[in-house]
Coordinates of C-alpha atoms and ligand atoms in Angstrom, one line a residue:
M1406 CA 0.0 0.0 0.0
S1407 CA 1.3 3.4 -0.9
N1408 CA -0.4 6.8 -1.4
R1409 CA 0.6 6.7 -5.1
L1410 CA 0.2 3.7 -7.3
P1411 CA 3.3 2.4 -9.0
V1412 CA 1.7 3.2 -12.4
D1413 CA 1.0 6.6 -14.0
R1414 CA -2.0 7.2 -16.2
V1415 CA -1.2 8.4 -19.7
V1416 CA -3.8 9.5 -22.1
D1417 CA -2.9 8.9 -25.8
E1418 CA -3.9 11.0 -28.8
A1419 CA -7.2 9.1 -29.3
G1420 CA -8.1 10.0 -25.7
Q1421 CA -7.5 6.4 -24.5
A1422 CA -6.1 6.1 -21.0
T1423 CA -3.4 3.6 -20.4
W1424 CA -1.1 2.9 -17.5
R1425 CA 2.7 3.2 -17.6
P1426 CA 4.9 1.9 -14.8
S1427 CA 6.3 4.9 -12.8
P1428 CA 10.0 5.2 -12.7
G1429 CA 10.4 4.5 -8.9
G1430 CA 12.6 1.7 -7.6
L1431 CA 10.0 0.5 -5.1
V1432 CA 7.9 -1.3 -7.7
T1433 CA 11.0 -2.9 -9.4
A1434 CA 12.0 -4.3 -6.0
L1435 CA 8.6 -5.6 -5.2
Q1436 CA 7.4 -6.8 -8.6
P1437 CA 8.9 -10.3 -8.4
V1438 CA 7.4 -10.9 -4.9
M1439 CA 4.1 -9.4 -5.8
R1440 CA 3.8 -11.6 -8.9
A1441 CA 4.8 -14.8 -7.1
E1442 CA 2.5 -14.1 -4.2
D1443 CA -0.5 -12.9 -6.2
G1444 CA -0.1 -9.5 -4.6
V1445 CA -2.4 -6.5 -4.8
W1446 CA -1.1 -2.9 -4.8
V1447 CA -3.5 -0.5 -3.0
G1448 CA -3.0 3.2 -3.9
W1449 CA -4.4 6.4 -5.3
A1450 CA -4.5 6.6 -9.1
G1451 CA -3.2 10.2 -9.2
V1452 CA -6.5 11.9 -10.4
A1453 CA -9.1 13.4 -8.0
G1454 CA -12.8 13.0 -8.2
E1455 CA -12.7 9.8 -10.3
E1456 CA -13.4 6.1 -9.5
V1457 CA -11.0 3.9 -11.3
E1458 CA -11.8 0.2 -11.5
P1459 CA -9.3 -2.4 -10.3
F1460 CA -7.0 -3.5 -13.1
E1461 CA -3.8 -5.5 -13.9
A1462 CA -0.5 -3.9 -14.7
D1463 CA 2.6 -6.1 -15.5
G1464 CA 1.2 -9.0 -13.6
I1465 CA 0.3 -7.0 -10.5
S1466 CA -3.3 -6.4 -9.4
I1467 CA -4.0 -2.8 -8.9
L1468 CA -6.7 -1.7 -6.4
P1469 CA -7.2 2.1 -6.8
V1470 CA -8.5 4.2 -3.9
A1471 CA -10.5 7.2 -4.9
L1472 CA -9.9 10.7 -3.5
S1473 CA -12.3 13.6 -4.0
E1474 CA -11.0 17.0 -5.0
Q1475 CA -11.5 18.2 -1.4
E1476 CA -9.6 15.2 0.0
L1477 CA -6.8 15.9 -2.4
Q1478 CA -6.6 19.4 -0.9
E1479 CA -7.0 18.3 2.7
Y1480 CA -5.5 14.9 3.0
Y1481 CA -2.7 15.1 0.3
E1482 CA -1.8 18.7 -0.2
G1483 CA -2.8 19.7 3.3
F1484 CA -2.1 17.2 6.1
S1485 CA 0.5 15.1 4.2
N1486 CA 2.4 17.8 2.4
D1487 CA 1.9 20.9 4.4
T1488 CA 1.7 19.5 8.0
L1489 CA 3.7 16.2 8.1
W1490 CA 6.2 16.9 5.4
P1491 CA 7.6 20.1 6.9
L1492 CA 7.3 18.8 10.5
Y1493 CA 9.2 15.5 9.7
H1494 CA 11.9 17.4 7.8
D1495 CA 12.8 19.4 11.0
V1496 CA 10.4 22.3 10.3
I1497 CA 12.6 23.8 7.5
A1498 CA 9.3 25.3 6.5
Q1499 CA 6.5 26.1 8.9
P1500 CA 4.0 23.3 9.2
S1501 CA 0.3 24.2 9.2
Y1502 CA -2.1 22.6 11.7
H1503 CA -5.7 22.4 10.6
R1504 CA -8.3 20.2 12.3
E1505 CA -10.3 19.7 9.0
W1506 CA -7.1 18.4 7.4
W1507 CA -6.6 15.9 10.2
D1508 CA -10.2 14.8 9.8
S1509 CA -9.7 14.2 6.1
Y1510 CA -6.4 12.3 6.8
V1511 CA -8.3 10.0 9.2
R1512 CA -11.1 9.4 6.7
V1513 CA -8.7 8.7 3.8
N1514 CA -6.5 6.4 5.9
R1515 CA -9.7 4.5 6.9
R1516 CA -10.6 4.1 3.2
F1517 CA -7.1 2.7 2.5
A1518 CA -7.4 0.3 5.4
D1519 CA -10.9 -0.9 4.4
A1520 CA -9.6 -1.5 0.8
A1521 CA -6.8 -3.6 2.1
A1522 CA -9.0 -5.5 4.6
G1523 CA -11.3 -6.5 1.7
A1524 CA -8.5 -7.6 -0.6
A1525 CA -6.1 -9.5 1.8
A1526 CA -6.3 -13.3 2.1
P1527 CA -6.4 -14.8 5.7
G1528 CA -3.0 -14.3 7.4
A1529 CA -1.7 -12.2 4.5
V1530 CA 1.3 -9.9 4.7
V1531 CA 0.4 -6.2 4.2
W1532 CA 3.2 -3.7 3.7
V1533 CA 2.2 -0.1 4.2
H1534 CA 4.4 2.7 2.8
D1535 CA 5.1 6.2 4.0
Y1536 CA 3.9 9.2 6.0
Q1537 CA 0.6 9.6 4.1
L1538 CA -0.7 6.3 5.6
Q1539 CA 0.5 6.2 9.2
L1540 CA -2.9 5.4 10.7
V1541 CA -3.5 2.4 8.4
P1542 CA -1.6 -0.2 10.5
A1543 CA -3.8 0.1 13.6
M1544 CA -7.0 0.6 11.5
L1545 CA -6.1 -2.6 9.7
R1546 CA -5.2 -4.6 12.8
E1547 CA -8.5 -3.7 14.4
V1548 CA -10.6 -5.2 11.6
R1549 CA -8.1 -7.9 10.5
P1550 CA -6.0 -9.1 13.5
D1551 CA -5.0 -12.1 11.4
L1552 CA -2.8 -10.0 9.1
V1553 CA 0.9 -9.5 9.3
I1554 CA 1.5 -5.8 9.0
G1555 CA 4.6 -3.9 8.2
F1556 CA 5.1 -0.2 7.8
F1557 CA 8.1 1.7 6.2
N1558 CA 8.6 5.4 6.7
H1559 CA 10.5 6.7 3.6
I1560 CA 11.1 10.2 5.1
P1561 CA 12.9 11.1 8.4
F1562 CA 11.2 10.7 11.8
P1563 CA 11.9 13.9 13.7
P1564 CA 13.4 14.4 17.2
Y1565 CA 10.8 14.5 20.0
G1566 CA 11.1 18.2 20.6
I1567 CA 9.9 18.8 17.0
Y1568 CA 7.5 15.8 16.8
S1569 CA 5.7 16.9 19.9
Q1570 CA 4.4 20.0 18.1
L1571 CA 1.9 17.8 16.4
P1572 CA -1.6 18.2 17.9
W1573 CA -2.3 14.5 16.9
R1574 CA 1.0 13.1 18.1
R1575 CA -0.5 10.3 20.2
Q1576 CA -2.9 9.2 17.5
I1577 CA -0.1 8.9 14.9
I1578 CA 2.0 6.8 17.3
D1579 CA -1.0 4.5 18.0
G1580 CA -1.6 4.2 14.3
L1581 CA 2.0 3.1 13.6
L1582 CA 2.1 0.7 16.6
G1583 CA -0.6 -1.3 14.8
A1584 CA 2.3 -2.8 12.7
D1585 CA 4.4 -5.8 13.6
V1586 CA 7.5 -4.2 12.1
I1587 CA 8.1 -0.5 11.6
G1588 CA 11.0 0.4 9.3
F1589 CA 13.0 3.6 9.2
Q1590 CA 15.8 4.9 6.9
R1591 CA 18.3 5.7 9.6
V1592 CA 19.2 4.4 13.1
A1593 CA 18.5 7.9 14.3
D1594 CA 15.0 7.9 12.9
A1595 CA 14.2 4.7 14.7
G1596 CA 15.6 6.1 17.9
N1597 CA 13.5 9.3 17.6
F1598 CA 10.4 7.1 17.1
S1599 CA 11.1 4.9 20.2
R1600 CA 11.7 8.0 22.3
A1601 CA 8.4 9.5 21.2
V1602 CA 6.7 6.2 22.1
R1603 CA 8.2 6.3 25.6
R1604 CA 7.4 10.0 26.2
L1605 CA 3.9 10.0 24.8
K1606 CA 2.7 6.5 25.7
G1607 CA 5.0 5.5 28.6
Y1608 CA 5.6 2.1 26.9
E1609 CA 8.8 0.3 27.5
T1610 CA 11.4 -0.3 24.8
R1611 CA 14.3 -2.7 24.8
G1612 CA 16.6 -1.9 21.9
P1613 CA 14.5 -2.1 18.8
I1614 CA 11.6 -3.8 20.6
I1615 CA 8.6 -1.8 21.8
E1616 CA 6.3 -3.4 24.3
V1617 CA 2.7 -2.5 23.6
P1618 CA 0.3 -3.4 26.5
I1619 CA -2.6 -5.6 25.5
D1620 CA -6.1 -4.8 26.7
T1621 CA -7.0 -8.2 28.3
D1622 CA -10.7 -7.5 28.2
D1623 CA -10.5 -7.3 24.4
P1624 CA -11.8 -10.7 23.0
E1625 CA -9.2 -10.4 20.2
S1626 CA -6.3 -10.0 22.6
G1627 CA -5.4 -13.7 22.3
S1628 CA -5.0 -13.5 18.5
H1629 CA -2.1 -11.0 18.7
R1630 CA 1.3 -12.1 17.7
H1631 CA 4.4 -11.9 20.0
V1632 CA 2.3 -11.8 23.2
T1633 CA 4.6 -12.1 26.2
T1634 CA 4.6 -11.1 29.8
N1635 CA 6.8 -8.2 30.5
R1636 CA 8.9 -7.7 33.7
H1637 CA 6.0 -6.1 35.5
G1638 CA 3.8 -9.2 34.8
G1639 CA 1.7 -7.3 32.2
L1640 CA 0.6 -8.8 28.9
V1641 CA 2.3 -7.1 26.0
R1642 CA 2.6 -7.3 22.2
T1643 CA 6.1 -6.7 20.8
V1644 CA 6.7 -4.5 17.8
L1645 CA 10.1 -4.2 16.1
A1646 CA 11.2 -0.7 15.1
R1647 CA 14.5 -0.4 13.4
A1648 CA 16.4 1.0 10.4
F1649 CA 16.2 -0.6 7.0
P1650 CA 18.0 1.9 4.7
I1651 CA 16.3 1.8 1.2
S1652 CA 18.3 1.6 -2.0
I1653 CA 18.0 1.5 -5.8
D1654 CA 18.0 -1.1 -8.5
A1655 CA 21.8 -0.6 -8.9
E1656 CA 22.2 -3.2 -11.7
A1657 CA 19.6 -1.5 -13.9
Y1658 CA 21.6 1.8 -13.6
Q1659 CA 24.8 0.1 -14.4
E1660 CA 23.3 -1.6 -17.4
L1661 CA 22.0 1.7 -18.8
A1662 CA 25.4 3.3 -18.2
R1663 CA 27.2 0.6 -20.2
R1664 CA 24.9 1.2 -23.3
P1665 CA 26.9 2.9 -26.1
A1666 CA 23.9 5.1 -27.1
I1667 CA 23.7 6.5 -23.5
Q1668 CA 27.5 7.1 -23.4
E1669 CA 27.2 8.9 -26.7
R1670 CA 24.4 11.0 -25.3
A1671 CA 26.6 11.9 -22.3
R1672 CA 29.3 13.2 -24.7
E1673 CA 26.6 15.1 -26.6
I1674 CA 25.4 16.8 -23.4
R1675 CA 29.0 18.0 -22.7
E1676 CA 29.2 19.3 -26.2
E1677 CA 25.9 21.1 -26.0
L1678 CA 27.1 22.8 -22.9
G1679 CA 30.2 24.1 -24.7
N1680 CA 32.6 21.4 -23.5
P1681 CA 33.4 23.0 -20.1
E1682 CA 36.2 21.6 -18.1
T1683 CA 33.9 20.7 -15.3
I1684 CA 30.2 20.0 -15.2
M1685 CA 28.5 20.0 -11.8
L1686 CA 25.1 18.5 -11.5
G1687 CA 22.1 18.8 -9.1
V1688 CA 19.0 16.6 -9.6
D1689 CA 16.1 17.1 -7.3
R1690 CA 12.3 17.3 -7.0
L1691 CA 11.8 21.0 -6.6
D1692 CA 11.4 20.8 -2.8
Y1693 CA 12.6 23.1 0.0
T1694 CA 14.2 20.1 1.8
K1695 CA 16.8 19.7 -1.0
G1696 CA 18.9 22.8 -0.3
I1697 CA 18.9 24.0 -3.9
G1698 CA 19.1 27.6 -2.8
H1699 CA 22.2 26.9 -0.6
R1700 CA 23.9 25.1 -3.5
L1701 CA 23.2 28.1 -5.9
K1702 CA 24.4 30.6 -3.3
A1703 CA 27.7 28.8 -2.9
F1704 CA 28.1 28.5 -6.7
G1705 CA 27.2 32.1 -7.3
E1706 CA 29.7 33.3 -4.6
L1707 CA 32.5 31.2 -6.2
L1708 CA 31.8 32.9 -9.5
R1709 CA 31.6 36.3 -7.9
D1710 CA 34.9 35.9 -6.1
G1711 CA 36.7 34.6 -9.2
R1712 CA 37.4 31.3 -7.5
L1713 CA 35.5 29.7 -10.4
D1714 CA 35.5 30.7 -14.0
V1715 CA 32.2 30.5 -16.0
E1716 CA 34.2 29.5 -19.1
K1717 CA 35.4 26.4 -17.3
V1718 CA 32.6 25.3 -15.0
T1719 CA 28.8 24.9 -15.6
L1720 CA 26.2 23.9 -13.0
V1721 CA 23.3 21.8 -14.5
Q1722 CA 20.3 21.9 -12.1
V1723 CA 17.4 19.5 -12.9
A1724 CA 14.4 20.5 -10.7
S1725 CA 11.4 18.3 -11.4
P1726 CA 8.1 19.9 -10.8
S1727 CA 6.4 18.8 -7.5
R1728 CA 3.3 19.5 -5.4
E1729 CA 2.8 22.7 -7.4
R1730 CA -0.5 23.7 -5.7
V1731 CA 1.1 23.9 -2.2
E1732 CA 2.0 27.5 -1.5
T1733 CA 5.4 26.8 0.0
Y1734 CA 6.4 25.0 -3.2
R1735 CA 5.2 27.9 -5.4
Q1736 CA 7.3 30.3 -3.3
L1737 CA 10.3 28.1 -3.5
R1738 CA 10.0 27.9 -7.3
D1739 CA 9.9 31.7 -7.6
E1740 CA 12.9 32.0 -5.3
I1741 CA 15.0 29.5 -7.1
E1742 CA 14.2 30.9 -10.5
L1743 CA 15.0 34.4 -9.4
T1744 CA 18.4 33.2 -8.1
V1745 CA 19.2 31.3 -11.3
G1746 CA 18.2 34.3 -13.3
R1747 CA 20.5 36.6 -11.2
I1748 CA 23.5 34.3 -11.4
N1749 CA 23.1 33.9 -15.2
G1750 CA 22.5 37.6 -15.6
D1751 CA 25.6 38.5 -13.6
Y1752 CA 28.1 35.8 -14.7
A1753 CA 27.1 34.0 -17.9
T1754 CA 28.6 35.0 -21.3
L1755 CA 27.0 34.5 -24.7
G1756 CA 28.9 31.3 -25.1
H1757 CA 28.8 29.9 -21.5
T1758 CA 25.8 29.5 -19.2
A1759 CA 26.6 29.6 -15.5
V1760 CA 23.5 27.5 -14.5
A1761 CA 21.6 25.4 -16.9
Y1762 CA 18.3 25.1 -15.2
L1763 CA 15.7 22.5 -16.3
H1764 CA 12.3 22.5 -14.7
H1765 CA 11.3 19.0 -16.0
G1766 CA 11.3 15.4 -15.2
Y1767 CA 13.3 13.2 -17.5
P1768 CA 13.3 9.5 -18.5
K1769 CA 15.9 7.3 -16.7
E1770 CA 18.0 7.0 -19.9
E1771 CA 18.5 10.8 -20.0
M1772 CA 19.2 10.9 -16.3
V1773 CA 21.9 8.2 -16.6
A1774 CA 23.5 10.2 -19.5
L1775 CA 23.5 13.3 -17.3
Y1776 CA 25.1 11.4 -14.4
L1777 CA 27.8 10.2 -16.8
A1778 CA 28.4 13.7 -18.1
A1779 CA 28.8 15.2 -14.6
D1780 CA 32.2 15.4 -13.0
V1781 CA 30.7 16.5 -9.7
M1782 CA 27.3 15.5 -8.2
L1783 CA 25.9 17.9 -5.7
V1784 CA 23.4 16.5 -3.1
T1785 CA 23.0 19.3 -0.6
A1786 CA 19.7 18.4 1.1
L1787 CA 18.9 20.2 4.4
R1788 CA 17.1 17.1 5.5
D1789 CA 16.3 13.9 3.4
G1790 CA 15.1 10.5 4.4
M1791 CA 17.6 8.8 2.2
N1792 CA 18.2 10.6 -1.2
L1793 CA 18.3 8.1 -3.9
V1794 CA 19.9 10.5 -6.4
A1795 CA 23.2 10.0 -4.6
K1796 CA 23.0 6.3 -5.0
E1797 CA 21.9 6.5 -8.7
Y1798 CA 25.0 8.7 -9.4
V1799 CA 27.3 6.1 -7.8
A1800 CA 25.6 3.1 -9.5
T1801 CA 25.9 4.9 -12.9
R1802 CA 29.6 5.6 -12.7
V1803 CA 30.8 2.3 -14.2
D1804 CA 34.0 4.3 -15.2
E1805 CA 34.7 4.6 -11.4
D1806 CA 35.1 8.4 -11.9
G1807 CA 33.1 11.4 -10.7
V1808 CA 32.9 13.0 -7.2
L1809 CA 29.9 12.9 -5.0
V1810 CA 29.4 15.9 -2.6
L1811 CA 26.8 14.7 -0.1
S1812 CA 25.0 16.4 2.7
E1813 CA 25.3 14.8 6.1
F1814 CA 21.6 15.5 6.6
A1815 CA 20.7 13.0 3.9
G1816 CA 20.2 9.4 5.1
A1817 CA 22.5 8.2 2.4
S1818 CA 25.5 9.8 4.3
D1819 CA 25.3 7.0 6.9
E1820 CA 26.4 4.5 4.2
L1821 CA 28.2 6.7 1.7
R1822 CA 31.1 7.8 3.9
Q1823 CA 33.6 8.1 1.1
A1824 CA 31.7 11.0 -0.5
L1825 CA 32.8 14.6 0.3
L1826 CA 30.4 15.0 3.3
I1827 CA 29.2 18.6 3.8
N1828 CA 26.9 20.7 6.1
P1829 CA 24.9 22.7 3.5
H1830 CA 24.2 25.4 6.1
D1831 CA 27.9 26.1 6.2
I1832 CA 28.2 28.0 2.9
E1833 CA 32.0 28.5 3.2
G1834 CA 32.4 24.8 3.8
L1835 CA 30.2 24.0 0.9
K1836 CA 32.3 26.3 -1.4
D1837 CA 35.5 24.6 -0.2
A1838 CA 34.0 21.2 -0.9
M1839 CA 33.0 22.2 -4.4
L1840 CA 36.5 23.4 -5.2
Q1841 CA 38.0 20.3 -3.6
A1842 CA 35.8 18.1 -5.8
I1843 CA 36.7 20.0 -8.9
A1844 CA 40.5 19.8 -8.1
M1845 CA 40.5 16.2 -6.8
P1846 CA 43.2 14.1 -8.5
K1847 CA 41.9 11.1 -10.6
R1848 CA 43.6 8.6 -8.2
D1849 CA 41.6 9.9 -5.3
R1850 CA 38.3 10.1 -7.3
V1851 CA 38.7 6.5 -8.3
R1852 CA 39.6 5.3 -4.8
R1853 CA 36.5 7.0 -3.3
M1854 CA 34.1 6.0 -6.2
R1855 CA 35.2 2.3 -5.9
A1856 CA 34.4 2.2 -2.2
L1857 CA 31.0 4.0 -2.8
R1858 CA 30.1 1.6 -5.6
K1859 CA 30.8 -1.4 -3.5
K1860 CA 28.3 -0.1 -0.9
V1861 CA 25.5 0.7 -3.4
L1862 CA 26.0 -2.5 -5.6
T1863 CA 25.9 -4.8 -2.5
N1864 CA 23.0 -3.1 -0.7
D1865 CA 20.5 -2.7 -3.6
V1866 CA 16.8 -2.4 -3.3
A1867 CA 16.1 -6.1 -3.8
R1868 CA 18.2 -6.7 -0.7
W1869 CA 16.4 -4.0 1.2
S1870 CA 12.9 -5.4 0.5
A1871 CA 14.1 -8.9 1.1
S1872 CA 15.4 -8.0 4.6
F1873 CA 12.3 -6.1 5.5
L1874 CA 10.0 -8.9 4.3
E1875 CA 12.1 -11.4 6.1
A1876 CA 11.7 -9.5 9.4
L1877 CA 8.0 -9.4 8.8
T1878 CA 7.7 -13.1 7.9
R1879 CA 9.7 -14.1 11.0
S1880 CA 7.3 -12.0 12.9
A1881 CA 4.4 -13.9 11.3
H1882 CA 5.9 -17.2 12.5
G1883 CA 6.1 -15.8 16.0
D1884 CA 9.9 -15.6 16.1
H1885 CA 10.9 -13.1 18.7
P1886 CA 11.8 -10.0 16.7
L1887 CA 14.9 -9.3 18.9
Q1888 CA 16.8 -11.7 16.6
D1889 CA 16.4 -9.1 13.9
A1890 CA 18.2 -6.4 15.8
Ligands
G6P3241 C1 8.9 11.4 -1.4 C2 7.9 10.6 -0.6 C3 7.0 9.7 -1.4 C4 6.4 10.6 -2.5 C5 7.4 11.3 -3.4 C6 6.8 12.2 -4.4 O1 9.8 10.5 -2.0 O2 8.6 9.9 0.4 O3 6.0 9.2 -0.6 O4 5.6 9.8 -3.3 O5 8.2 12.1 -2.5 O6 5.9 13.1 -3.9 P1 4.4 13.1 -4.4 O7 3.7 14.0 -3.4 O8 4.4 13.6 -5.7 O9 3.9 11.7 -4.3

């Protein structure tokens, strides 16, 4: 289950709607399992105010959940993306708290839970994804205590001092604790969650295990899994909450990077940019969490101070459109485009652009060509659950060249230690790292890239989903989840 289905609707010239797999890695990782297990994907079809009938896509049954235009505004744009998103990303932007948005979030989560409850076989495994659906685990457990329920949070889980702002902080914790296994990107996120559970619910935690007291008057209490007696003699259900860092289909990126046509396209991109000595690249959804403004500021100052020469260095910034009806995103777009315009106005020449700014999404093939063309990849997120762009760049570099500049505030920095790690708030430090990346001798680039590639190629998305599902199935068999720690 995920808010968005893994397929996008495309309408052809004849007005016929068809479904095309969306580019995300999640579906690639889960497709084999879903096919083998006769799985159903429950999600929103991406259009409001329309009922879409269940259908099949690439061997997976798709069960669409409908959202009205008002629910789109209140549940999706409102509570998910203007309350939870900024709150969970350390309040980089101010979250809005509206009771009607919360009511809508509850209603839509219930609709998702009901859809899954109707579709799941007895004892089935249900895997719920991301912050839009945090109430689903408990709602589902209530009506279907036979199910094995997993939840994975793709974005950060904030420290308690921030999380506690949320007026519905207890309800969300209760919602999540309906799962048998709760996965987070980083060890720190899992720790933040456990602390919130202790502070708000007073439940005990032992390492990654959370003890949820069972209401013994509840006739269903005996059907819970992992029921044990805790050290105070109370009956508890155990829930496992730990880190499972997500990854990408690394092999697919490598395969594309080895195609002669894509390598040719990478050369063509360099040529189209006037063959600069260095191409720096940023690839992000146009989101305020990504630190695009900080990156531009650093680059602009380097040009201003003559530490970089516009004839020699170009910054390519791909900013794919996102959540365009949410006000904070509109403001961000204006700010970024103003800054790009200023930098180009001040420093570009007729023959050399300073910032090549592209407000589009591109197919994977074109992204791989861009990664191959880029000498330096800039990932300067202010806060990011994982940041898969960093991993895509590394997987693409089959030539073992290229330098990754990576924010320590992105989950990927826990694993990708051989990147040039930066604090994006420290503009001087960021500028120095950019210059260090540009000047890095080939020997050092290769040494770092080799180590990074080893990490990404070993820990790919198939391994991620397998390890999460293994923890879940063990939980189904009643194995004590401590073994997973
Ligand atoms: C992040 C979230 C996803 C979300 C995606 C795109 O990666 O973790 O849950 O689907 O952004 O955002 P959108 O609002 O367009 O689905």
